[in-house]
PDB file of C-alpha atoms in Angstrom:
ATOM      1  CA  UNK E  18       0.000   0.000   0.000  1.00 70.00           C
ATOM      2  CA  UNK E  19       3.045   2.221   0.974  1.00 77.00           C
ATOM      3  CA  UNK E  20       4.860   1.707  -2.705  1.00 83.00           C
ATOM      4  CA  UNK E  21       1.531   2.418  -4.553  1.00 80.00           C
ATOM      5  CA  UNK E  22       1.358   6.101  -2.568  1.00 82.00           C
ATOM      6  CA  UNK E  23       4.547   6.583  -3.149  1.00 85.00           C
ATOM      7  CA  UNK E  24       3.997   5.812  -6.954  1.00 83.00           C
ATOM      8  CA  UNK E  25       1.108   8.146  -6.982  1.00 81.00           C
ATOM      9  CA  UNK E  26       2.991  10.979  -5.776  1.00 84.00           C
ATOM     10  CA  UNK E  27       5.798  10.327  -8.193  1.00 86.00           C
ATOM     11  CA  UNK E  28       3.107  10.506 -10.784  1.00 85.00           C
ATOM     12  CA  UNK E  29       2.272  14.076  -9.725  1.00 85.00           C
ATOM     13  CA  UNK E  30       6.010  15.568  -9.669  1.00 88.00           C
ATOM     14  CA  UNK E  31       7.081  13.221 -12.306  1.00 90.00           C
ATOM     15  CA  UNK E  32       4.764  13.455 -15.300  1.00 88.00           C
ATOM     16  CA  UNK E  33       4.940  16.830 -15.702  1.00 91.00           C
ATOM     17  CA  UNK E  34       8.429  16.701 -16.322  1.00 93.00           C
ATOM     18  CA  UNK E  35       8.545  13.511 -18.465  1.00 93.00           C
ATOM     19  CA  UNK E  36       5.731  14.866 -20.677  1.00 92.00           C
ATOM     20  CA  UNK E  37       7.497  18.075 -21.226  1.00 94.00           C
ATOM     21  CA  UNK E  38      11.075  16.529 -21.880  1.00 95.00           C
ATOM     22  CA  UNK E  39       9.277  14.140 -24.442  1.00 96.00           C
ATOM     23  CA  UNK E  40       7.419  16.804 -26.380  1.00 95.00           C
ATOM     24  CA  UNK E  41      11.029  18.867 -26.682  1.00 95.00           C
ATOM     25  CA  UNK E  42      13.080  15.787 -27.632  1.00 96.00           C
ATOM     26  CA  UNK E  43       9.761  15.012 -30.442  1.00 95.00           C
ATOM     27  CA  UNK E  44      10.142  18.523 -31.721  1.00 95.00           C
ATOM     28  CA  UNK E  45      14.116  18.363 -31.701  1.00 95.00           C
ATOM     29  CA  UNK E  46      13.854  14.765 -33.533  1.00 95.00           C
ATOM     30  CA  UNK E  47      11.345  16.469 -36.164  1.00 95.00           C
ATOM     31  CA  UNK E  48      13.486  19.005 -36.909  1.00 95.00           C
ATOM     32  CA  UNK E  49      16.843  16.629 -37.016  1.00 94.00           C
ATOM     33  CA  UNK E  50      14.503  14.576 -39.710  1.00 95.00           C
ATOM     34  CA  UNK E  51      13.691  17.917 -41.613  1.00 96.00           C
ATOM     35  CA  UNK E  52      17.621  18.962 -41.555  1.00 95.00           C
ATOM     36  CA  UNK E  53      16.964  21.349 -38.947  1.00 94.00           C
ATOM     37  CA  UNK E  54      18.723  22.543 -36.030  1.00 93.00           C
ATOM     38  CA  UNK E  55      15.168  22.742 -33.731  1.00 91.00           C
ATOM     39  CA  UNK E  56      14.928  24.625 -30.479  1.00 93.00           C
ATOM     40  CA  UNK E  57      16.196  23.507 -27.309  1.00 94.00           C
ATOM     41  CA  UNK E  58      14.919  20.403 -25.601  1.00 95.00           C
ATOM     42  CA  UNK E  59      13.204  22.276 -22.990  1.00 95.00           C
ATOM     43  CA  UNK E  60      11.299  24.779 -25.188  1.00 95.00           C
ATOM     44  CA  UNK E  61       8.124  23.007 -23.890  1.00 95.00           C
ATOM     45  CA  UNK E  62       8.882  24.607 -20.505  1.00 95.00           C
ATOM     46  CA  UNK E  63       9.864  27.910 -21.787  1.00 95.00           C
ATOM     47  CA  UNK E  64       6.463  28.011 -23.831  1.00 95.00           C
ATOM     48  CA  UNK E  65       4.682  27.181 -20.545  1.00 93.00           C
ATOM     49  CA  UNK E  66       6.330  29.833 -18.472  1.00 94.00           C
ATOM     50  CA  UNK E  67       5.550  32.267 -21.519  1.00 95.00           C
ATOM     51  CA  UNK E  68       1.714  31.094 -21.168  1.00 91.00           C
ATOM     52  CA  UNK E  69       1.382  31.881 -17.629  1.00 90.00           C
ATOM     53  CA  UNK E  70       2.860  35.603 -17.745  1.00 92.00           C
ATOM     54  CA  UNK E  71      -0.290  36.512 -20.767  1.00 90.00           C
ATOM     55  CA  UNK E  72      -3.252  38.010 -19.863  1.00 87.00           C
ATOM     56  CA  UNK E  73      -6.198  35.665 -19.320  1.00 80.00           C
ATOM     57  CA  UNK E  74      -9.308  35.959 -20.889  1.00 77.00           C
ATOM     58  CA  UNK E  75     -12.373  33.469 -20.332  1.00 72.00           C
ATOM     59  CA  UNK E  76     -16.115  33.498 -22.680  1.00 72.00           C
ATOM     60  CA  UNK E  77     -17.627  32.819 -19.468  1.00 80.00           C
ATOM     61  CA  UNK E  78     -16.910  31.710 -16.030  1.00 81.00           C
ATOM     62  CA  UNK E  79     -18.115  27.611 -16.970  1.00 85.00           C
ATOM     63  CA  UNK E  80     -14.708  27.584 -18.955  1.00 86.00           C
ATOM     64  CA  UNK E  81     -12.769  27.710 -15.873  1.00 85.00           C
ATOM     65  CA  UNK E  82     -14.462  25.226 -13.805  1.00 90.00           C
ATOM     66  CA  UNK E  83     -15.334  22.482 -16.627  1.00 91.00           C
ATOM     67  CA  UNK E  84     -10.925  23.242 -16.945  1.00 89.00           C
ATOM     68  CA  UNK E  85     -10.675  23.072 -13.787  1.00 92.00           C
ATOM     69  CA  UNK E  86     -12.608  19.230 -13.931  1.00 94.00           C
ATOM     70  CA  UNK E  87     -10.720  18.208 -16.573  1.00 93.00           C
ATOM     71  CA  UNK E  88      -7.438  19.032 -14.438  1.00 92.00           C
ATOM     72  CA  UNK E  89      -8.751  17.327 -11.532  1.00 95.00           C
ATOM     73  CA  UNK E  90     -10.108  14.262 -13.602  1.00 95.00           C
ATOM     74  CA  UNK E  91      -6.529  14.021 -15.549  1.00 91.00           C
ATOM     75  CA  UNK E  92      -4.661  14.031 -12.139  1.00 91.00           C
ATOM     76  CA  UNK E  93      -7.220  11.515 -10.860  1.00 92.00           C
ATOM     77  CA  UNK E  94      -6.675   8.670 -13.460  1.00 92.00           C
ATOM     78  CA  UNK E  95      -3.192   8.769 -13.110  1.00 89.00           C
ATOM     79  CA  UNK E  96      -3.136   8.629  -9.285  1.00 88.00           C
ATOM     80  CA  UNK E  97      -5.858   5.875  -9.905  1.00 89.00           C
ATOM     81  CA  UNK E  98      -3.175   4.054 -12.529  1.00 89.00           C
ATOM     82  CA  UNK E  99       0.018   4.062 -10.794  1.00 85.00           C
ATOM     83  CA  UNK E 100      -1.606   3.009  -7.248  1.00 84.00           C
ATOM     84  CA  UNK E 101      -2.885  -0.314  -9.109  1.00 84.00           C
ATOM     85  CA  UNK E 102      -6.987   0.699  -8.640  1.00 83.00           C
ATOM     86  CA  UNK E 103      -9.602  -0.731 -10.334  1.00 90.00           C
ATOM     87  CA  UNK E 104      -8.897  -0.237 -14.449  1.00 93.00           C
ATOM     88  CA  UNK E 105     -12.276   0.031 -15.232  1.00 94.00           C
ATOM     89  CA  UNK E 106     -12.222   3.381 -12.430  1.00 93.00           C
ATOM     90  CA  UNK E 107      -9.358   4.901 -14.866  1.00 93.00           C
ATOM     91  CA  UNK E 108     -11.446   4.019 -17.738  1.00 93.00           C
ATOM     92  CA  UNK E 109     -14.037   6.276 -16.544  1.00 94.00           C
ATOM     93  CA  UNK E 110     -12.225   8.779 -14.836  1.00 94.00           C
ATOM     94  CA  UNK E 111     -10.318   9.808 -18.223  1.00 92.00           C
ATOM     95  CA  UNK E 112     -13.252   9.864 -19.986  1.00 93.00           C
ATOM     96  CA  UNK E 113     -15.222  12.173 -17.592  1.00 94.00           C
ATOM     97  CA  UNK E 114     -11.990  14.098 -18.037  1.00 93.00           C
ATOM     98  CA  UNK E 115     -12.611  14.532 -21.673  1.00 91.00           C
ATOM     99  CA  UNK E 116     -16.513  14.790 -21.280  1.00 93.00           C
ATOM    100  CA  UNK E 117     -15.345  17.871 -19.451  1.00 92.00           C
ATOM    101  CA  UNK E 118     -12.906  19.319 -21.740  1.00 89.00           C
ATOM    102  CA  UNK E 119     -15.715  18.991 -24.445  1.00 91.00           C
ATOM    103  CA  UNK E 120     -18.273  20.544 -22.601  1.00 91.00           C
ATOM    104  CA  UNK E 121     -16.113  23.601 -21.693  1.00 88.00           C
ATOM    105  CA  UNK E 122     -15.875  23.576 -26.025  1.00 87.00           C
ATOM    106  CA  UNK E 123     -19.556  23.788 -26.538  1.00 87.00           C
ATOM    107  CA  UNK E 124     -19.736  26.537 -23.570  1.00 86.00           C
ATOM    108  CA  UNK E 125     -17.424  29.157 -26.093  1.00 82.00           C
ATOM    109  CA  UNK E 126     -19.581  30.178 -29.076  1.00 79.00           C
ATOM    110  CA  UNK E 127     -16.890  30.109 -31.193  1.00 82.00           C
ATOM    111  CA  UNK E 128     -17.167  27.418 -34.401  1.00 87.00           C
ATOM    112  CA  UNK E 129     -13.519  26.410 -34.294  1.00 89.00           C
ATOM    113  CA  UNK E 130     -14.007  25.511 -30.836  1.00 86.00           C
ATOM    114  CA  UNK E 131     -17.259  23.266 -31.216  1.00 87.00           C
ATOM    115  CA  UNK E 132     -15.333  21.656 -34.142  1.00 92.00           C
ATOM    116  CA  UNK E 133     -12.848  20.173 -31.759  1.00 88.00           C
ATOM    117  CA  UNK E 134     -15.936  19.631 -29.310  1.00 89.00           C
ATOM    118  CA  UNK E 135     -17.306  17.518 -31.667  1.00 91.00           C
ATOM    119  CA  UNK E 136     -14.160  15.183 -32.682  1.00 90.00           C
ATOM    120  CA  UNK E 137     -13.614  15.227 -28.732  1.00 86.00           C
ATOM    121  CA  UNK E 138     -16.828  13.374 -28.870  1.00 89.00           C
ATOM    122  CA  UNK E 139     -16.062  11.460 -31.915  1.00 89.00           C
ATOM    123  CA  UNK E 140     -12.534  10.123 -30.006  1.00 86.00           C
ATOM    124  CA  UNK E 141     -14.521   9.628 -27.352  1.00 85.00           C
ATOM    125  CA  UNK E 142     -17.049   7.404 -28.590  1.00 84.00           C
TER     126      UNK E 142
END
């Protein structure tokens, strides 16, 4: 029971990282492949730190909390994966993660938006 927390919680600090390492080395590959030079490895991270210093604008406040879900939800199934639960419970908690991420979609009015609401939905399905 110990290991599994402790798996968990490496999960939390770990992914972040991992995920962000991989998409640099993925764009650095792509650009070796295209005779490129490519940015640095950790662009990823710059682009995130860039992110968080614009301004933020929201439609409507239901953006921010179906987000906000589909944070929590993401965070959940992987907590849920790496402690050994029930696969069935990941199953549905990364799907309630994307059910969120396409209702905050349909919330915007915007048609590009919907569009990706709707092949959400296909992906989904």
């Amino acid at each position: 029971m110990g290991m599994n927390i402790l798996y968990a919680l490496l999960y939390l600090f770990l992914a972040p990282v991992g995920g962000g390492l991989l998409a640099g080395l993925d764009r650095k590959l792509a650009a070796r492949m295209q005779r490129r030079v490519g940015p640095p490895v950790v662009q990823p991270f710059y682009d995130v730190l860039k992110l968080f210093e614009k301004e933020r604008i929201a439609v409507n406040e239901a953006q921010g909390f179906y987000l906000a879900g589909f944070l929590f939800f993401m965070i959940l199934s992987g907590i849920f994966f790496f402690a050994q639960g029930d696969i069935l419970l990941v199953i549905f908690t990364l799907t309630m993660a994307g059910i969120c991420l396409v209702v905050a979609s349909f919330s915007s009015s915007s048609p590009c938006s919907q569009m990706g609401a709707e092949r959400e939905l296909l992906q989904i399905m």
